[in-house]
C-alpha cells in the first residue's frame, strides 16, 4: 500500500511539473519512478549505481524490476560488466557507460580527526564507506589483527556508519589502535592525513571512495570487487589488487586474507613504494574529473 501511494503521488507531481524528461537513480527509486511515468509519454532514463547481480532485492522488488526496467528510455551504468548483466532486462543499445566523476571539497583548517587521532606522528591506514556486510570491514579487521603487532606506529581508522558498527566495534575491542570515526562530513581531510587506503569490499559497482583516495594521492590496497579495479590499478601502479576474502573455500579464504594483510604490511613498511604508488594513483584518478566526464552526461541530457 505504501508503494501504491508513493507511485500515485509521484505521478501526480510529474503531471503537474510536466518535465522534459525524468532521470532516476538507484534500484528501488528507478522501479517506482518507472511505474509513475507509465503512460505519461515522457522520456525516462534510469541510473544503476550497483551491480544487480550482487546486490539483490527482495523477490517482490526483483519481480517488479523485471517488469519495469524494460520500459526505460535509456540506462546509465558505471561499468561494461554491469551493462552486460542488465541486458536480461534492457536492450543493449539503450545503455550508456559513464564512470563516476569526483570533486573533493578543500581541506579546511580544522580536521575531523583533531579530537580523535592518536599520538603525534602516528601513521594511518584508512577505510571510508558504509559499515555493512558487503563492504568487508570484518575482513579488514581480521587482516589488521595479523599485522598490527608489526606496525606499532600505525593505526586503523574506519570512517562511516552502518548497521554493523556495533558488531565491528565488538570485534575490534581487543585490537590495538583501531578508531571508529563515524560519519565524516568532509572526507577530504581524512584522505589528506592518511598514509594508506584500503578497500576490502566483497563487491562494488564502481568504488567512489577508492577513486577519491587515489585523487588525493594515497597508495591503495583493494580487493578485486569490481571490474573497475583492474582499470584503476593499471597493473598495480596505483592500487595493489588482492582477492576478495569472503565467500571462498576455507583454504582460499585464508590465502586471500593473508594477501590483504601482507599488502598492508608491505606498503606500511615501504615509504618509497607508497610515494610512487600515490603519484601513480593521483595521475590515474585525474581522468575522472567532472570536466572530463561531464560532457558524456550532457550528451544524455541534450538528447
Short mmCIF file of C-alpha atoms in Angstrom, two decimals:
data_model
loop_
_atom_site.label_atom_id
_atom_site.label_comp_id
_atom_site.label_asym_id
_atom_site.label_seq_id
_atom_site.Cartn_x
_atom_site.Cartn_y
_atom_site.Cartn_z
CA UNK A 1 0.00 0.00 0.00
CA UNK A 2 2.87 2.37 0.75
CA UNK A 3 4.27 1.79 -2.72
CA UNK A 4 0.87 2.35 -4.32
CA UNK A 5 0.65 5.71 -2.54
CA UNK A 6 4.23 6.54 -3.45
CA UNK A 7 3.65 5.85 -7.14
CA UNK A 8 0.37 7.80 -7.14
CA UNK A 9 1.90 10.88 -5.51
CA UNK A 10 4.93 10.82 -7.77
CA UNK A 11 2.71 10.51 -10.86
CA UNK A 12 0.63 13.49 -9.69
CA UNK A 13 3.79 15.54 -9.17
CA UNK A 14 5.17 14.68 -12.59
CA UNK A 15 1.89 15.58 -14.27
CA UNK A 16 2.00 18.96 -12.53
CA UNK A 17 5.66 19.61 -13.39
CA UNK A 18 5.37 18.39 -16.99
CA UNK A 19 9.13 17.65 -17.20
CA UNK A 20 11.03 17.31 -20.49
CA UNK A 21 12.42 14.04 -19.17
CA UNK A 22 12.89 12.09 -15.95
CA UNK A 23 16.23 10.81 -14.63
CA UNK A 24 16.11 8.50 -11.60
CA UNK A 25 18.90 6.92 -9.56
CA UNK A 26 19.24 3.57 -7.77
CA UNK A 27 17.23 0.37 -7.96
CA UNK A 28 14.05 0.92 -5.93
CA UNK A 29 13.63 4.54 -7.00
CA UNK A 30 14.13 3.52 -10.62
CA UNK A 31 11.34 0.95 -10.27
CA UNK A 32 8.92 3.30 -8.50
CA UNK A 33 9.51 6.19 -10.89
CA UNK A 34 9.19 3.97 -13.98
CA UNK A 35 5.81 2.88 -12.65
CA UNK A 36 4.87 6.52 -12.03
CA UNK A 37 5.75 7.60 -15.58
CA UNK A 38 3.85 4.74 -17.21
CA UNK A 39 1.60 6.26 -19.87
CA UNK A 40 2.86 9.84 -19.37
CA UNK A 41 4.78 9.93 -22.68
CA UNK A 42 7.89 11.40 -21.04
CA UNK A 43 11.42 10.09 -21.71
CA UNK A 44 12.71 8.31 -18.62
CA UNK A 45 16.37 7.43 -18.05
CA UNK A 46 17.43 5.31 -15.11
CA UNK A 47 20.84 5.12 -13.45
CA UNK A 48 22.07 1.94 -11.74
CA UNK A 49 24.91 2.53 -9.28
CA UNK A 50 25.36 -1.02 -8.03
CA UNK A 51 25.74 -4.42 -9.64
CA UNK A 52 22.25 -6.01 -9.61
CA UNK A 53 23.80 -9.46 -9.84
CA UNK A 54 25.38 -8.96 -6.42
CA UNK A 55 23.03 -6.50 -4.72
CA UNK A 56 19.79 -8.42 -4.98
CA UNK A 57 16.45 -7.02 -3.90
CA UNK A 58 13.60 -8.92 -2.26
CA UNK A 59 11.62 -11.30 -4.52
CA UNK A 60 8.81 -8.71 -4.73
CA UNK A 61 11.15 -5.93 -5.87
CA UNK A 62 13.02 -8.25 -8.28
CA UNK A 63 9.75 -9.19 -9.98
CA UNK A 64 8.80 -5.53 -10.18
CA UNK A 65 12.23 -4.63 -11.61
CA UNK A 66 11.92 -7.34 -14.28
CA UNK A 67 8.60 -5.83 -15.34
CA UNK A 68 9.54 -2.13 -15.17
CA UNK A 69 13.17 -1.83 -16.32
CA UNK A 70 12.46 -2.74 -19.99
CA UNK A 71 10.27 0.38 -20.26
CA UNK A 72 13.12 2.85 -19.67
CA UNK A 73 14.22 5.16 -22.48
CA UNK A 74 17.85 4.57 -21.58
CA UNK A 75 20.03 3.31 -18.75
CA UNK A 76 23.23 4.71 -17.29
CA UNK A 77 25.64 2.25 -15.63
CA UNK A 78 29.12 2.54 -14.17
CA UNK A 79 30.87 -0.35 -15.97
CA UNK A 80 30.54 -2.52 -19.06
CA UNK A 81 30.22 -5.53 -16.74
CA UNK A 82 27.04 -4.11 -15.21
CA UNK A 83 25.63 -3.27 -18.64
CA UNK A 84 26.28 -6.83 -19.80
CA UNK A 85 24.41 -8.25 -16.81
CA UNK A 86 21.45 -5.91 -17.24
CA UNK A 87 20.82 -6.86 -20.88
CA UNK A 88 18.50 -9.50 -19.41
CA UNK A 89 16.06 -6.62 -18.81
CA UNK A 90 17.10 -3.80 -21.15
CA UNK A 91 18.09 -3.75 -24.83
CA UNK A 92 21.85 -3.36 -25.31
CA UNK A 93 21.53 -0.19 -27.41
CA UNK A 94 19.89 1.66 -24.50
CA UNK A 95 22.99 1.64 -22.27
CA UNK A 96 25.48 4.43 -21.66
CA UNK A 97 28.53 3.54 -19.59
CA UNK A 98 29.89 6.52 -17.65
CA UNK A 99 32.14 6.01 -14.61
CA UNK A 100 31.67 8.25 -11.59
CA UNK A 101 33.19 11.71 -11.56
CA UNK A 102 34.68 13.15 -8.39
CA UNK A 103 35.20 16.56 -6.89
CA UNK A 104 36.58 16.81 -3.38
CA UNK A 105 35.98 19.86 -1.17
CA UNK A 106 39.10 21.64 0.03
CA UNK A 107 40.56 20.56 3.33
CA UNK A 108 39.69 23.15 5.97
CA UNK A 109 41.86 24.45 8.76
CA UNK A 110 40.18 22.17 11.28
CA UNK A 111 40.09 18.41 10.92
CA UNK A 112 37.52 15.85 11.93
CA UNK A 113 40.44 13.91 13.38
CA UNK A 114 41.62 16.69 15.66
CA UNK A 115 39.91 15.25 18.71
CA UNK A 116 40.21 11.56 17.89
CA UNK A 117 43.58 10.99 16.32
CA UNK A 118 46.26 9.12 18.20
CA UNK A 119 49.62 10.37 19.40
CA UNK A 120 51.67 12.72 17.25
CA UNK A 121 53.47 11.01 14.39
CA UNK A 122 51.07 8.07 14.21
CA UNK A 123 50.58 6.89 10.62
CA UNK A 124 47.17 5.76 9.43
CA UNK A 125 45.52 3.04 7.38
CA UNK A 126 42.15 4.44 6.29
CA UNK A 127 38.80 2.92 5.33
CA UNK A 128 35.88 5.10 4.20
CA UNK A 129 32.42 3.67 3.50
CA UNK A 130 29.28 2.07 4.88
CA UNK A 131 29.63 -0.39 7.72
CA UNK A 132 27.66 -3.15 6.04
CA UNK A 133 28.38 -6.75 5.19
CA UNK A 134 29.26 -6.28 1.52
CA UNK A 135 31.95 -3.72 2.39
CA UNK A 136 34.21 -6.33 4.03
CA UNK A 137 35.13 -4.38 7.17
CA UNK A 138 35.16 -7.56 9.25
CA UNK A 139 37.82 -8.98 6.93
CA UNK A 140 39.80 -5.73 7.16
CA UNK A 141 39.81 -6.04 10.96
CA UNK A 142 40.98 -9.64 10.70
CA UNK A 143 43.83 -8.55 8.44
CA UNK A 144 44.71 -5.71 10.81
CA UNK A 145 44.88 -8.16 13.72
CA UNK A 146 47.56 -10.07 11.80
CA UNK A 147 49.82 -7.08 11.14
CA UNK A 148 49.16 -4.61 13.98
CA UNK A 149 51.88 -6.11 16.15
CA UNK A 150 54.46 -5.39 13.45
CA UNK A 151 53.24 -1.82 12.92
CA UNK A 152 53.39 -0.16 16.36
CA UNK A 153 53.41 3.34 14.83
CA UNK A 154 50.31 2.77 12.72
CA UNK A 155 46.59 2.97 13.46
CA UNK A 156 43.50 1.81 11.58
CA UNK A 157 40.85 4.49 11.00
CA UNK A 158 37.35 3.41 9.98
CA UNK A 159 35.11 6.24 8.78
CA UNK A 160 31.43 5.63 8.14
CA UNK A 161 28.19 4.44 9.69
CA UNK A 162 26.05 1.37 9.18
CA UNK A 163 24.13 -1.49 10.71
CA UNK A 164 27.28 -3.44 11.59
CA UNK A 165 29.05 -0.72 13.57
CA UNK A 166 28.31 -2.26 16.98
CA UNK A 167 29.35 -5.72 15.82
CA UNK A 168 32.56 -4.40 14.26
CA UNK A 169 33.42 -2.39 17.37
CA UNK A 170 32.98 -5.55 19.42
CA UNK A 171 35.27 -7.43 17.02
CA UNK A 172 37.92 -4.71 17.35
CA UNK A 173 37.67 -4.43 21.15
CA UNK A 174 40.90 -6.37 21.80
CA UNK A 175 42.76 -4.99 18.77
CA UNK A 176 45.34 -2.23 19.18
CA UNK A 177 44.95 1.21 17.64
CA UNK A 178 41.58 0.94 15.88
CA UNK A 179 39.34 4.02 15.76
CA UNK A 180 35.76 4.23 14.52
CA UNK A 181 35.21 7.80 13.39
CA UNK A 182 31.54 7.56 12.43
CA UNK A 183 30.09 9.79 9.74
CA UNK A 184 32.60 12.37 8.47
CA UNK A 185 31.18 15.34 6.61
CA UNK A 186 34.36 16.22 4.72
CA UNK A 187 36.33 13.07 3.81
CA UNK A 188 38.99 15.15 2.06
CA UNK A 189 40.52 15.89 5.46
CA UNK A 190 40.79 12.15 6.16
CA UNK A 191 42.49 11.42 2.86
CA UNK A 192 44.87 14.32 3.46
CA UNK A 193 46.04 12.90 6.80
CA UNK A 194 46.10 9.20 5.93
CA UNK A 195 49.09 7.27 4.61
CA UNK A 196 47.39 4.23 3.08
CA UNK A 197 43.84 3.49 1.90
CA UNK A 198 42.23 0.04 1.96
CA UNK A 199 39.09 -1.10 0.14
CA UNK A 200 38.15 -4.60 1.42
CA UNK A 201 34.73 -4.85 -0.30
CA UNK A 202 33.09 -8.09 -1.37
CA UNK A 203 31.52 -6.33 -4.34
CA UNK A 204 31.17 -2.80 -5.71
CA UNK A 205 29.64 -1.04 -8.69
CA UNK A 206 32.46 1.48 -9.10
CA UNK A 207 34.18 2.27 -5.76
CA UNK A 208 33.92 6.01 -5.31
CA UNK A 209 35.86 6.13 -2.03
CA UNK A 210 38.79 4.39 -3.73
CA UNK A 211 38.69 6.93 -6.54
CA UNK A 212 38.64 9.80 -4.05
CA UNK A 213 41.60 8.35 -2.15
CA UNK A 214 43.55 7.98 -5.38
CA UNK A 215 42.72 11.55 -6.39
CA UNK A 216 44.28 12.68 -3.09
CA UNK A 217 47.48 10.77 -3.87
CA UNK A 218 47.04 7.86 -1.49
CA UNK A 219 48.54 4.45 -2.26
CA UNK A 220 45.74 1.91 -2.13
CA UNK A 221 45.05 -1.76 -1.47
CA UNK A 222 41.77 -3.03 -2.95
CA UNK A 223 40.05 -6.36 -3.36
CA UNK A 224 39.06 -7.45 -6.86
CA UNK A 225 35.47 -6.47 -6.07
CA UNK A 226 34.58 -4.84 -9.40
CA UNK A 227 35.76 -4.88 -12.99
CA UNK A 228 36.66 -1.22 -12.38
CA UNK A 229 39.50 -2.27 -10.08
CA UNK A 230 41.64 -3.58 -12.94
CA UNK A 231 41.10 -0.33 -14.84
CA UNK A 232 42.07 1.79 -11.84
CA UNK A 233 45.06 -0.31 -10.84
CA UNK A 234 46.90 -0.24 -14.20
CA UNK A 235 48.85 -3.38 -13.34
CA UNK A 236 49.40 -2.27 -9.76
CA UNK A 237 50.75 1.21 -10.45
CA UNK A 238 48.37 2.99 -8.09
CA UNK A 239 46.42 0.14 -6.50
CA UNK A 240 47.65 -3.18 -5.18
CA UNK A 241 44.89 -5.67 -6.01
CA UNK A 242 44.16 -8.68 -3.79
CA UNK A 243 41.45 -11.38 -3.96
CA UNK A 244 38.08 -10.89 -2.32
CA UNK A 245 38.34 -12.50 1.11
CA UNK A 246 34.77 -13.59 1.79
CA UNK A 247 32.68 -16.30 0.13
CA UNK A 248 35.54 -18.62 -0.75
CA UNK A 249 36.57 -22.04 0.45
CA UNK A 250 38.39 -22.16 3.78
CA UNK A 251 41.86 -22.52 2.23
CA UNK A 252 41.25 -19.86 -0.41
CA UNK A 253 39.79 -17.51 2.19
CA UNK A 254 42.88 -17.87 4.35
CA UNK A 255 45.11 -17.12 1.35
CA UNK A 256 43.02 -14.08 0.39
CA UNK A 257 43.08 -12.76 3.95
CA UNK A 258 46.83 -13.32 4.03
CA UNK A 259 47.22 -11.39 0.77
CA UNK A 260 45.29 -8.46 2.23
CA UNK A 261 47.37 -8.45 5.41
CA UNK A 262 50.66 -8.85 3.53
CA UNK A 263 49.85 -5.97 1.18
CA UNK A 264 49.02 -3.64 4.07
CA UNK A 265 52.26 -4.60 5.83
CA UNK A 266 54.39 -4.28 2.71
CA UNK A 267 53.16 -0.78 1.90
CA UNK A 268 53.28 0.36 5.51
CA UNK A 269 56.94 -0.63 5.73
CA UNK A 270 57.95 0.85 2.37
CA UNK A 271 57.57 4.66 2.24
CA UNK A 272 59.27 4.88 -1.16
CA UNK A 273 56.76 2.48 -2.69
CA UNK A 274 53.90 4.35 -1.04
CA UNK A 275 55.11 7.58 -2.60
CA UNK A 276 55.48 6.03 -6.05
CA UNK A 277 52.04 4.43 -5.92
CA UNK A 278 50.48 7.62 -4.57
CA UNK A 279 51.76 9.64 -7.52
CA UNK A 280 50.54 6.98 -9.95
CA UNK A 281 47.15 6.82 -8.24
CA UNK A 282 46.71 10.57 -8.46
CA UNK A 283 47.56 10.54 -12.16
CA UNK A 284 45.09 7.73 -12.89
CA UNK A 285 42.27 9.37 -10.90
CA UNK A 286 42.75 12.71 -12.66
CA UNK A 287 40.88 11.23 -15.64
CA UNK A 288 37.70 11.06 -13.54
CA UNK A 289 37.18 14.78 -13.03
CA UNK A 290 33.79 16.32 -13.73
CA UNK A 291 35.16 18.42 -16.59
CA UNK A 292 36.33 15.20 -18.24
CA UNK A 293 33.18 13.12 -17.71
CA UNK A 294 30.51 15.83 -17.61
CA UNK A 295 30.20 16.04 -21.43
CA UNK A 296 29.07 12.39 -21.52
CA UNK A 297 26.18 13.33 -19.20
CA UNK A 298 25.48 16.43 -21.27
CA UNK A 299 25.04 14.17 -24.30
CA UNK A 300 22.38 12.16 -22.48
CA UNK A 301 20.53 15.26 -21.26
CA UNK A 302 20.72 17.04 -24.62
CA UNK A 303 19.36 14.02 -26.48
#
